[in-house]
One Martini backbone bead per residue (centre of mass of N, CA, C, O) as a GRO file, in nm:
protein
   72
    1UNK     BB    1   4.120  -1.085   1.212
    2UNK     BB    2   3.859  -1.106   1.413
    3UNK     BB    3   3.597  -1.345   1.420
    4UNK     BB    4   3.237  -1.325   1.488
    5UNK     BB    5   3.054  -1.589   1.517
    6UNK     BB    6   2.760  -1.730   1.453
    7UNK     BB    7   2.580  -2.001   1.531
    8UNK     BB    8   2.364  -1.890   1.316
    9UNK     BB    9   2.314  -1.808   1.014
   10UNK     BB   10   2.215  -1.581   0.786
   11UNK     BB   11   1.939  -1.568   0.550
   12UNK     BB   12   1.936  -1.379   0.264
   13UNK     BB   13   1.668  -1.265   0.065
   14UNK     BB   14   1.508  -1.409  -0.209
   15UNK     BB   15   1.393  -1.588  -0.485
   16UNK     BB   16   1.672  -1.501  -0.646
   17UNK     BB   17   1.850  -1.468  -0.374
   18UNK     BB   18   2.130  -1.589  -0.166
   19UNK     BB   19   2.250  -1.488   0.161
   20UNK     BB   20   2.526  -1.568   0.370
   21UNK     BB   21   2.559  -1.472   0.718
   22UNK     BB   22   2.814  -1.535   0.989
   23UNK     BB   23   2.891  -1.225   1.060
   24UNK     BB   24   2.959  -0.900   1.126
   25UNK     BB   25   3.173  -0.873   0.906
   26UNK     BB   26   2.991  -0.976   0.676
   27UNK     BB   27   2.767  -0.766   0.720
   28UNK     BB   28   2.933  -0.521   0.636
   29UNK     BB   29   2.968  -0.609   0.344
   30UNK     BB   30   2.668  -0.609   0.281
   31UNK     BB   31   2.595  -0.317   0.373
   32UNK     BB   32   2.786  -0.159   0.173
   33UNK     BB   33   2.586  -0.269  -0.080
   34UNK     BB   34   2.353  -0.114   0.008
   35UNK     BB   35   2.135   0.138  -0.107
   36UNK     BB   36   1.996   0.207   0.200
   37UNK     BB   37   2.203   0.389   0.406
   38UNK     BB   38   1.986   0.612   0.537
   39UNK     BB   39   1.859   0.425   0.717
   40UNK     BB   40   1.799   0.333   1.039
   41UNK     BB   41   1.839   0.022   1.012
   42UNK     BB   42   2.116   0.036   0.883
   43UNK     BB   43   2.260   0.200   1.106
   44UNK     BB   44   2.211  -0.004   1.335
   45UNK     BB   45   2.363  -0.238   1.207
   46UNK     BB   46   2.633  -0.101   1.175
   47UNK     BB   47   2.677  -0.028   1.477
   48UNK     BB   48   2.659  -0.316   1.586
   49UNK     BB   49   2.899  -0.436   1.427
   50UNK     BB   50   3.110  -0.236   1.532
   51UNK     BB   51   3.074  -0.309   1.834
   52UNK     BB   52   3.183  -0.593   1.808
   53UNK     BB   53   3.465  -0.528   1.694
   54UNK     BB   54   3.520  -0.328   1.954
   55UNK     BB   55   3.387  -0.488   2.219
   56UNK     BB   56   3.073  -0.367   2.302
   57UNK     BB   57   2.950  -0.642   2.177
   58UNK     BB   58   2.778  -0.908   2.110
   59UNK     BB   59   2.721  -1.091   1.836
   60UNK     BB   60   2.424  -1.189   1.895
   61UNK     BB   61   2.315  -0.887   1.945
   62UNK     BB   62   2.347  -0.796   1.629
   63UNK     BB   63   2.168  -0.983   1.454
   64UNK     BB   64   1.880  -0.844   1.460
   65UNK     BB   65   1.969  -0.585   1.309
   66UNK     BB   66   2.038  -0.728   1.044
   67UNK     BB   67   1.769  -0.865   0.996
   68UNK     BB   68   1.604  -0.600   0.984
   69UNK     BB   69   1.764  -0.469   0.745
   70UNK     BB   70   1.677  -0.706   0.540
   71UNK     BB   71   1.401  -0.620   0.560
   72UNK     BB   72   1.138  -0.507   0.332
   0.00000   0.00000   0.00000
């Protein structure tokens, strides 16, 4: 599988846990384990990452959607 790396990885989490996500593929793995999968921001992030994998979007363009989904 081709991995679409971001220039600078996202660091997600709070003061208890730190998760480093470096690509849309890794973001999908993180998203699949998120409990709030019915939210619009989760769905936007999921669709953006899928679009990168399918070649419909640049990897850097999906990064803000993942960052927004991680915001509490």
